[in-house]
Short mmCIF file of C-alpha atoms (C1' of nucleotides) in Angstrom, two decimals:
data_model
loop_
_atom_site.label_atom_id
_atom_site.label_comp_id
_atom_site.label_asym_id
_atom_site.label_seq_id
_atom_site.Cartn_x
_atom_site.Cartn_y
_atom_site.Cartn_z
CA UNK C 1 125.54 98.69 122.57
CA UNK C 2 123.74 101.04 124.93
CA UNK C 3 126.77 102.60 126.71
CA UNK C 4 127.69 105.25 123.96
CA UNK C 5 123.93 106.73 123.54
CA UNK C 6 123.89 107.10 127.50
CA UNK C 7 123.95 111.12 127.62
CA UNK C 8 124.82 112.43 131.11
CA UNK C 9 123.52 116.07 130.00
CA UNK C 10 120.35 114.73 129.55
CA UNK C 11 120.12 112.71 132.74
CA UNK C 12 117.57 113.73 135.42
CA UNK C 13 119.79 112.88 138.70
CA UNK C 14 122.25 114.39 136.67
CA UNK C 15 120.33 117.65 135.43
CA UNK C 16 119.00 117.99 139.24
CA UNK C 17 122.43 117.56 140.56
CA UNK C 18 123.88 120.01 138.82
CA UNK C 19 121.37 122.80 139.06
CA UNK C 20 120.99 122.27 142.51
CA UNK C 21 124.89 122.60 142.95
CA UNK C 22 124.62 126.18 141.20
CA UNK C 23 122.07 127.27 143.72
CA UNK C 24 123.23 126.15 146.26
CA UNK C 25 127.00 127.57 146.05
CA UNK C 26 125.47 130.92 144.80
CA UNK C 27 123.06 130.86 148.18
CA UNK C 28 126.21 129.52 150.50
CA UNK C 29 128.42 132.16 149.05
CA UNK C 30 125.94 134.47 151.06
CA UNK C 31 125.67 132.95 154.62
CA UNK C 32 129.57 131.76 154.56
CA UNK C 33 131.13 134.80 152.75
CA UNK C 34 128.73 137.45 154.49
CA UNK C 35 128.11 135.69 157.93
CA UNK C 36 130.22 132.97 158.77
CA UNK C 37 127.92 130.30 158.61
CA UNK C 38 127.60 126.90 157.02
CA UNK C 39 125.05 126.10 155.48
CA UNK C 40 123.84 123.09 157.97
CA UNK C 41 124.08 125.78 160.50
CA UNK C 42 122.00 128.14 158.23
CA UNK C 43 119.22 125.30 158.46
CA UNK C 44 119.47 125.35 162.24
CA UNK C 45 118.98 129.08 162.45
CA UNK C 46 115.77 129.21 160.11
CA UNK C 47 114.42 126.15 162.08
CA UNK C 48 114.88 127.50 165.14
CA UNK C 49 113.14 130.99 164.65
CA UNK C 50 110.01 129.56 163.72
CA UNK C 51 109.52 127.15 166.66
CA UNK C 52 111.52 127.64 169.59
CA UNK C 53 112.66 125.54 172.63
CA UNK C 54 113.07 122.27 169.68
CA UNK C 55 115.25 119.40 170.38
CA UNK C 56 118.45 117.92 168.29
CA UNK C 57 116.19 115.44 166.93
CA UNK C 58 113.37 117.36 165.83
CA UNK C 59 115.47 119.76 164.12
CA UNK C 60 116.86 116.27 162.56
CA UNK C 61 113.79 115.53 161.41
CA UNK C 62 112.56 118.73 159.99
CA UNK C 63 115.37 120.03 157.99
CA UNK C 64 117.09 117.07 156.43
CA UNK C 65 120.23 117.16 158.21
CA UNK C 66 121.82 114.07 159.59
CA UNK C 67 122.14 114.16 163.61
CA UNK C 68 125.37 114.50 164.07
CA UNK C 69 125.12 117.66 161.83
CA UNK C 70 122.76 119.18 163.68
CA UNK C 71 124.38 118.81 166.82
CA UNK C 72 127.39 120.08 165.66
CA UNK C 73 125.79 122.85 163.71
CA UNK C 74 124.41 123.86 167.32
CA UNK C 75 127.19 123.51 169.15
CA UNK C 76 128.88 125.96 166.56
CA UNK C 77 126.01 128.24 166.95
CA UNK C 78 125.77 128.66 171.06
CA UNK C 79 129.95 129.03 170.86
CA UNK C 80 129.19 132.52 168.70
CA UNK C 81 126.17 132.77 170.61
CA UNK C 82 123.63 133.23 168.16
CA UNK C 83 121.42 130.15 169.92
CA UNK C 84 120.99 129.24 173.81
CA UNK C 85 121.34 125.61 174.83
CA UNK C 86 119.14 124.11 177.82
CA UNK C 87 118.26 120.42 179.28
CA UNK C 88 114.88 120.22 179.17
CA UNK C 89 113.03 119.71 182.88
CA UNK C 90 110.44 117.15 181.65
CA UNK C 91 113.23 115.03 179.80
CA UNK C 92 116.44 115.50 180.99
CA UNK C 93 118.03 113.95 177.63
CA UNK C 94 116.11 116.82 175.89
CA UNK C 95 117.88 119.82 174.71
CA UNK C 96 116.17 123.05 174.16
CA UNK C 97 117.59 125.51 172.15
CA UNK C 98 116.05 129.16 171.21
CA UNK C 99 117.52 132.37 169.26
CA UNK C 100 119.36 134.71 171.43
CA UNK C 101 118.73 138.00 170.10
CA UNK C 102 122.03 138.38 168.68
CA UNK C 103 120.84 135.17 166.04
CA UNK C 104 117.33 137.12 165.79
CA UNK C 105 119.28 140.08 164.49
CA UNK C 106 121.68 137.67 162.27
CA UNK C 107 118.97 136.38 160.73
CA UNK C 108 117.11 139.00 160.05
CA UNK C 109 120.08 140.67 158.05
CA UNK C 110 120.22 136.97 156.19
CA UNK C 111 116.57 136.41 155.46
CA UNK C 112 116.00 139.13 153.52
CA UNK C 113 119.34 138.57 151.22
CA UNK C 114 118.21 134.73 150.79
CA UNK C 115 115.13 135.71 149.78
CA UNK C 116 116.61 138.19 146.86
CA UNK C 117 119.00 135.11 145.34
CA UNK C 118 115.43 133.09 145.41
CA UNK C 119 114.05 136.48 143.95
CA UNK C 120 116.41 136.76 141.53
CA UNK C 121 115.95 133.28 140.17
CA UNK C 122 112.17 133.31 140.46
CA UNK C 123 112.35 136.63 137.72
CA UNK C 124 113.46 133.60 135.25
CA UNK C 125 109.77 132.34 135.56
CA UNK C 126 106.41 134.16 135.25
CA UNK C 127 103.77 133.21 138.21
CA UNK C 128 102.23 130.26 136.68
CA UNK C 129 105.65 128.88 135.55
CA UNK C 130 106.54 129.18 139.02
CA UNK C 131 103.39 127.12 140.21
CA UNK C 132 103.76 124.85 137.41
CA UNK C 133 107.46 124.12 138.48
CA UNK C 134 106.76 123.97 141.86
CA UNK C 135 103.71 121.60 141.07
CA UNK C 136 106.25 119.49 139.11
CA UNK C 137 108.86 118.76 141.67
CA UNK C 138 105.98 117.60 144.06
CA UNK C 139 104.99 115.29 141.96
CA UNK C 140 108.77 114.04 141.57
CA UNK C 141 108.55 113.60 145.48
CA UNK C 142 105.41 111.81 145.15
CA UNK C 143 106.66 109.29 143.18
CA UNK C 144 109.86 109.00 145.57
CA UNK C 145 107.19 108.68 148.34
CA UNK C 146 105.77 105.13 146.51
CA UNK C 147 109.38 103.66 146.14
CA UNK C 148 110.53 102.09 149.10
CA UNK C 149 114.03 102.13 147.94
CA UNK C 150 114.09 105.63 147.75
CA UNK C 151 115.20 107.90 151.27
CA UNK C 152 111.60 109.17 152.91
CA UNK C 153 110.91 113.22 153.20
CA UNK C 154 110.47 114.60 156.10
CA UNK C 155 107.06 115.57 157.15
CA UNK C 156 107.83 119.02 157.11
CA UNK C 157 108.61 119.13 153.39
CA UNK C 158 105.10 117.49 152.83
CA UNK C 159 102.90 120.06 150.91
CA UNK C 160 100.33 121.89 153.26
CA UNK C 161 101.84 120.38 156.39
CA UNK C 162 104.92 122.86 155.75
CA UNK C 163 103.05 126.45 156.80
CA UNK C 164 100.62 125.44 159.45
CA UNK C 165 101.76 125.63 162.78
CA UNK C 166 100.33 122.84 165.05
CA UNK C 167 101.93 122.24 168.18
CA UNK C 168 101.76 118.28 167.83
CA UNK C 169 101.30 117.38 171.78
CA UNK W 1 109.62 141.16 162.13
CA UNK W 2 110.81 139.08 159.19
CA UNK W 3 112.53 135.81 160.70
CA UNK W 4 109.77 134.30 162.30
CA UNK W 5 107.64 134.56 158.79
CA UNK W 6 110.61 132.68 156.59
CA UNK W 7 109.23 129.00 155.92
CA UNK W 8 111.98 126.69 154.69
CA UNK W 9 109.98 124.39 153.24
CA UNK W 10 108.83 126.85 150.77
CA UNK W 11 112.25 128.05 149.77
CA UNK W 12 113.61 127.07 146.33
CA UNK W 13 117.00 126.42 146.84
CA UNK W 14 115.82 124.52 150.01
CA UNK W 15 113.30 122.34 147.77
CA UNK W 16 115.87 121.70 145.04
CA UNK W 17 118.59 120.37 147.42
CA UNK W 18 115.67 118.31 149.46
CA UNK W 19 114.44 116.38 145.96
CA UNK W 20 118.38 116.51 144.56
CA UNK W 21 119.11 114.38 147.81
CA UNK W 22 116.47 111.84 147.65
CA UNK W 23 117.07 111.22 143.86
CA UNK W 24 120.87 111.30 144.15
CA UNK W 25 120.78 108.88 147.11
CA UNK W 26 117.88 106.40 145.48
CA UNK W 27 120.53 106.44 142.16
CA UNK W 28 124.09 106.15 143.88
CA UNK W 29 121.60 102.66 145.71
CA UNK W 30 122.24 101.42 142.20
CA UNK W 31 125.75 102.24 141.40
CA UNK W 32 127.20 101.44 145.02
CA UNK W 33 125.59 98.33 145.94
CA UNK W 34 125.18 96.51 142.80
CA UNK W 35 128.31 97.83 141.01
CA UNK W 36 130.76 99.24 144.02
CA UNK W 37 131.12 102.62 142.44
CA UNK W 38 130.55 105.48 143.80
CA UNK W 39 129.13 108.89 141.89
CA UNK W 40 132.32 110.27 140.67
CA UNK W 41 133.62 107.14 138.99
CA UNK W 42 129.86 106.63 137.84
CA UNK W 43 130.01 110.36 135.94
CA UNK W 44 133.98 109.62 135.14
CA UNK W 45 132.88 106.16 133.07
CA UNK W 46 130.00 107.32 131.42
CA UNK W 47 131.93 110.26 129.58
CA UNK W 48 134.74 108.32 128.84
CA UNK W 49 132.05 106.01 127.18
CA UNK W 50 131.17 109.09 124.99
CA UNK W 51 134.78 110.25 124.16
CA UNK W 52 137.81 108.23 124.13
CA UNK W 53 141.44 109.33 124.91
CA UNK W 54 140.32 111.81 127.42
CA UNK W 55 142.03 114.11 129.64
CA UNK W 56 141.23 114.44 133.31
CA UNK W 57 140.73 117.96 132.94
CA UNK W 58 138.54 117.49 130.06
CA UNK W 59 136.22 115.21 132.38
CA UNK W 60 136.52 117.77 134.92
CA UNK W 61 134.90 120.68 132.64
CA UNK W 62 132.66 118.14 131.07
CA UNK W 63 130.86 116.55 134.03
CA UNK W 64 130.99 118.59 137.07
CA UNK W 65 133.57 117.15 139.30
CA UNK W 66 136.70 118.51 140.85
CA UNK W 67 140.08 117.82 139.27
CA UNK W 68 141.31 115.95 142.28
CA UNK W 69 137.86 114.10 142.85
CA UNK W 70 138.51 112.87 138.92
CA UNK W 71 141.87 111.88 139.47
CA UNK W 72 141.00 109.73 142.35
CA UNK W 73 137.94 108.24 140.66
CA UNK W 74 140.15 107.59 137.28
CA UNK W 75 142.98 106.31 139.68
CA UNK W 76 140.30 103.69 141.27
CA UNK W 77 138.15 102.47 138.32
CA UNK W 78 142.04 101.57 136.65
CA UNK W 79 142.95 99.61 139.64
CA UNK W 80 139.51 98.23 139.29
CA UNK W 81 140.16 97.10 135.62
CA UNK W 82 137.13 99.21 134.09
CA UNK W 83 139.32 101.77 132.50
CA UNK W 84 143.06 101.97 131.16
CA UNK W 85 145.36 104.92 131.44
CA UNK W 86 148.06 105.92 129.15
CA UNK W 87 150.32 109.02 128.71
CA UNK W 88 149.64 111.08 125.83
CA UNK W 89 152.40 110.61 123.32
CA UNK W 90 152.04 114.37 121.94
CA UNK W 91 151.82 116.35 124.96
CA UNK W 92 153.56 113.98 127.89
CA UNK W 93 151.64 115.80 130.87
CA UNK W 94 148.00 114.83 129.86
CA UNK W 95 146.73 111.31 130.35
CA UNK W 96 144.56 109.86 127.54
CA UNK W 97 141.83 107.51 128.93
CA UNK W 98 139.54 104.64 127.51
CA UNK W 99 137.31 102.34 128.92
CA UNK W 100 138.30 98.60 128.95
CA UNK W 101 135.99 96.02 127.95
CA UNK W 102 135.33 94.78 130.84
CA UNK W 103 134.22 98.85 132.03
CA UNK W 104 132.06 98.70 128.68
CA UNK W 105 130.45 95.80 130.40
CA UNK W 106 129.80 97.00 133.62
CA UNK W 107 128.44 100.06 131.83
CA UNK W 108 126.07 97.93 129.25
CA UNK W 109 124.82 96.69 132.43
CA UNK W 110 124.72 99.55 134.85
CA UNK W 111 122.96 102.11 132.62
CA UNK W 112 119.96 100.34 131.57
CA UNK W 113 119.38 99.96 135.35
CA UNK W 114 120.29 103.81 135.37
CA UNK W 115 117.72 104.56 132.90
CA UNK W 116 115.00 102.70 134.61
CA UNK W 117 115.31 104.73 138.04
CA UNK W 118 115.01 107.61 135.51
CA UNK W 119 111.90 106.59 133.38
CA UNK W 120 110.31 105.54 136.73
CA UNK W 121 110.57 109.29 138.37
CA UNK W 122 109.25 110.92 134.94
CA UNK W 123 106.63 108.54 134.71
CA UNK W 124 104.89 110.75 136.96
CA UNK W 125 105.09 113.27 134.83
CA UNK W 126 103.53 113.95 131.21
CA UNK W 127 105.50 114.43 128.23
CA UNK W 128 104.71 117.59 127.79
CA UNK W 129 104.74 118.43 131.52
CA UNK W 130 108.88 116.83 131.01
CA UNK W 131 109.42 119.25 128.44
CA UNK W 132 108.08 121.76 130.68
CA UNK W 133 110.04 120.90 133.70
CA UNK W 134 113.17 120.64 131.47
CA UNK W 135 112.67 124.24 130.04
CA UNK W 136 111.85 125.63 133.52
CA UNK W 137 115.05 123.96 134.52
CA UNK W 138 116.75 125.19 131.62
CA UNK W 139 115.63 128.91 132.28
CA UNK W 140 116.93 129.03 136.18
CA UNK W 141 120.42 127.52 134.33
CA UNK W 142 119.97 130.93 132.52
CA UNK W 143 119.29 133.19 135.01
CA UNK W 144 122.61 131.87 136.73
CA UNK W 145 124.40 132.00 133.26
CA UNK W 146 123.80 135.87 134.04
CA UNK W 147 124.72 136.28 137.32
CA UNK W 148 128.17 136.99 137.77
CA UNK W 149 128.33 135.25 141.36
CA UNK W 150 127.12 132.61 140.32
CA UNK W 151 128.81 129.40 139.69
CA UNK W 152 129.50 129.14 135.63
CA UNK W 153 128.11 125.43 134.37
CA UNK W 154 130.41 123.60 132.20
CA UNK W 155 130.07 123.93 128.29
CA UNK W 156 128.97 120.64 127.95
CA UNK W 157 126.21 120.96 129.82
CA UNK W 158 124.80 123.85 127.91
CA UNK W 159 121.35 123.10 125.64
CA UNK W 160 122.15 122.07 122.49
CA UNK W 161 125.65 120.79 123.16
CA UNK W 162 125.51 118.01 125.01
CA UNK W 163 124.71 115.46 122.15
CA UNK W 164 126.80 117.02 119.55
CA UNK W 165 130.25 115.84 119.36
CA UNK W 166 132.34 118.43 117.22
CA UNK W 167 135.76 117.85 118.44
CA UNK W 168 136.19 121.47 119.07
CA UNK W 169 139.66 121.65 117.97
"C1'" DA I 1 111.01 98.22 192.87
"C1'" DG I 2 114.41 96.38 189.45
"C1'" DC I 3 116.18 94.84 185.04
"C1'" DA I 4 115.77 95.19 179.92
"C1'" DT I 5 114.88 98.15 176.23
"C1'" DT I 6 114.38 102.47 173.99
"C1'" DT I 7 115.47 107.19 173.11
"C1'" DC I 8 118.28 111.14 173.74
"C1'" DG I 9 122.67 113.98 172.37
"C1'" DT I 10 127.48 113.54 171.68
"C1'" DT I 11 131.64 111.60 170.15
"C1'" DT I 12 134.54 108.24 167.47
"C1'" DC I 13 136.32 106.79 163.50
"C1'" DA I 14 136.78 105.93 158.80
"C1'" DT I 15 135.99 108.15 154.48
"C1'" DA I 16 135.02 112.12 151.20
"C1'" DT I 17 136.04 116.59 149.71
"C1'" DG I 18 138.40 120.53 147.69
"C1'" DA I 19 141.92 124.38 147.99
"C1'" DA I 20 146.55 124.75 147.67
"C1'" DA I 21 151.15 122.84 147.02
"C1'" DT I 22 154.05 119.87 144.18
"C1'" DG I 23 156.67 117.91 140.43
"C1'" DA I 24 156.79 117.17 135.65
"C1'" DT I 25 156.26 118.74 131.04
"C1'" DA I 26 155.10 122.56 127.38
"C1'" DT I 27 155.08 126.96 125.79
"C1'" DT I 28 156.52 131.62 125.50
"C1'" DG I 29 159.60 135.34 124.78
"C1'" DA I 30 164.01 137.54 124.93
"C1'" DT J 1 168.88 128.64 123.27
"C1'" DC J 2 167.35 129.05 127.61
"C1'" DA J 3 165.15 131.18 131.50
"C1'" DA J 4 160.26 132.56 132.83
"C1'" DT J 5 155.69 131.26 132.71
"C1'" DA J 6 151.75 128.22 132.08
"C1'" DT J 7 149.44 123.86 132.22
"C1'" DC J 8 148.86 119.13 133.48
"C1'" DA J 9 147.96 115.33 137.00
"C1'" DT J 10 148.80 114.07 141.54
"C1'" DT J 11 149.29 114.59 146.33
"C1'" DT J 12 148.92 117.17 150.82
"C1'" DC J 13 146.41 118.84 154.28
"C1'" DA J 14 142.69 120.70 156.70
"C1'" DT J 15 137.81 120.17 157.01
"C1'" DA J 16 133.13 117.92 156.34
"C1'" DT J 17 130.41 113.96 156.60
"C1'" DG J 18 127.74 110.09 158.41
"C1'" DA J 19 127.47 105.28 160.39
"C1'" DA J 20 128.24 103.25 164.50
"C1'" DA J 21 129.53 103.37 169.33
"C1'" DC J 22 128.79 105.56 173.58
"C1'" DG J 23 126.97 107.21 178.15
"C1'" DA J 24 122.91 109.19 180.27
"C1'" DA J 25 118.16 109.31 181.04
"C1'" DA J 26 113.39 107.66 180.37
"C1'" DT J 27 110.09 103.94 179.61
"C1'" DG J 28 108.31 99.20 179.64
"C1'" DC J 29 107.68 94.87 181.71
"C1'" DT J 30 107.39 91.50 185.36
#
DNA sequence: AGCATTTCGTTTCATATGAAATGATATTGA
DNA sequence: TCAATATCATTTCATATGAAACGAAATGCT
């Protein structure tokens, strides 16, 4: 019988799972606790300041986040006015939404205490474990890329397409 | 200005929750469709597979799920016929839980299927690239172990526990 | 031009989640 | 022994989530 040898510890999904939950509590415990913010919304923000005047569904597309989270996440966002919301003039079923300077100054204050938690963790690993790791997961996604049961990846989270900073029109 | 230079795509716990998703999602495929479970009762049956006449808070510590969220899945899976609750006769508050046959069944044949979602993923890895992605996983478990805001991990899930069963009584 | 189809963002609605409250039983300490 | 406290499982209750429905606007087709 196979059932009793099945070891949960030992399980990938499960492994993943469960680091992922640490991180992720340990990182939310900074945007909630510290600034209010969810962490959908914290996706928003980051999305935002590197490419401004983007749509619901781009930001949909870019930050895996469902659409109805996004558009709530947004709508939370103009309310404490950290983002501005306009109907675009070529489209009018376009949004566009940009920083307001009050979110530039949010974020700022968050960016640099997101990137101490990742710090922090990164110690754990010297540079070439870090590469190696990193090396590893994308060849997880790879494989995930060849199933076609398995949920796609956004094009943003594709290796070298993440950084560059072509204006696709 | 430091906002506009934050990349999400390069940001661990960003990539972790990105490749957690897709794997968690391509896994519960398995569990929900075929079988009609959903995660928590898929984590509740395999430990009661392990260890019989267990508690609900002993599943909670073991495998990562809220006491209500094991309570519900326990409560489900009985009405479902896969597991069988009873009241403990020495201490009348816990609940001492067991897995039917007809939950060993499901089991025998949900875990092989389990296993081969697994072996698929790591088949894009080495083995000694596993081992390496397991230690690197292992040592970012550790480097949370240390920080006191972050989440503890339950003791089952610790290295060289999770296979031994000393009844730790 | 005018109707069908597609693509937006938002909103429903049904379900999932977890912190806190609850009721029941055990344990502790005077 | 018997109150005070602690621990267990369950249940509330407020919130989060996502699939599907929706209305508005753009596009395609004839």
């Amino acid at each position: 019988m196979p059932a009793p040898d099945f070891n949960l510890s030992d399980f990938l999904p499960y492994r993943l799972a469960v680091l992922t939950a640490r991180v992720s509590k340990l990182l939310a415990s900074i945007y909630e606790e510290r600034f209010g913010l969810t962490m959908p919304e914290w996706r928003v923000m980051v999305h935002v300041a590197r490419s401004e005047k983007v749509s619901i569904r781009e930001i949909h597309n870019c930050v895996n986040l469902e659409k109805p989270s996004v558009s709530r996440a947004v709508a939370k966002l103009e309310e404490a006015g950290l983002l501005a919301k306009a109907t675009s003039a070529r489209d009018q079923r376009l949004v566009e939404i940009v920083l307001t300077p009050e979110g530039q100054k949010v974020l700022e204050a968050l960016i640099p205490e997101a990137l101490a938690v990742e710090a922090r963790l990164l110690g754990a690993l010297s540079e070439g474990e870090r590469e190696q790791f990193s090396e590893l997961m994308e060849r997880l996604h790879r494989e995930l890329d060849l199933n076609p049961d398995a949920p796609k990846r956004s094009a943003k989270d594709l290796p070298s397409s993440g950084s560059s900073r072509l204006p696709a029109e």
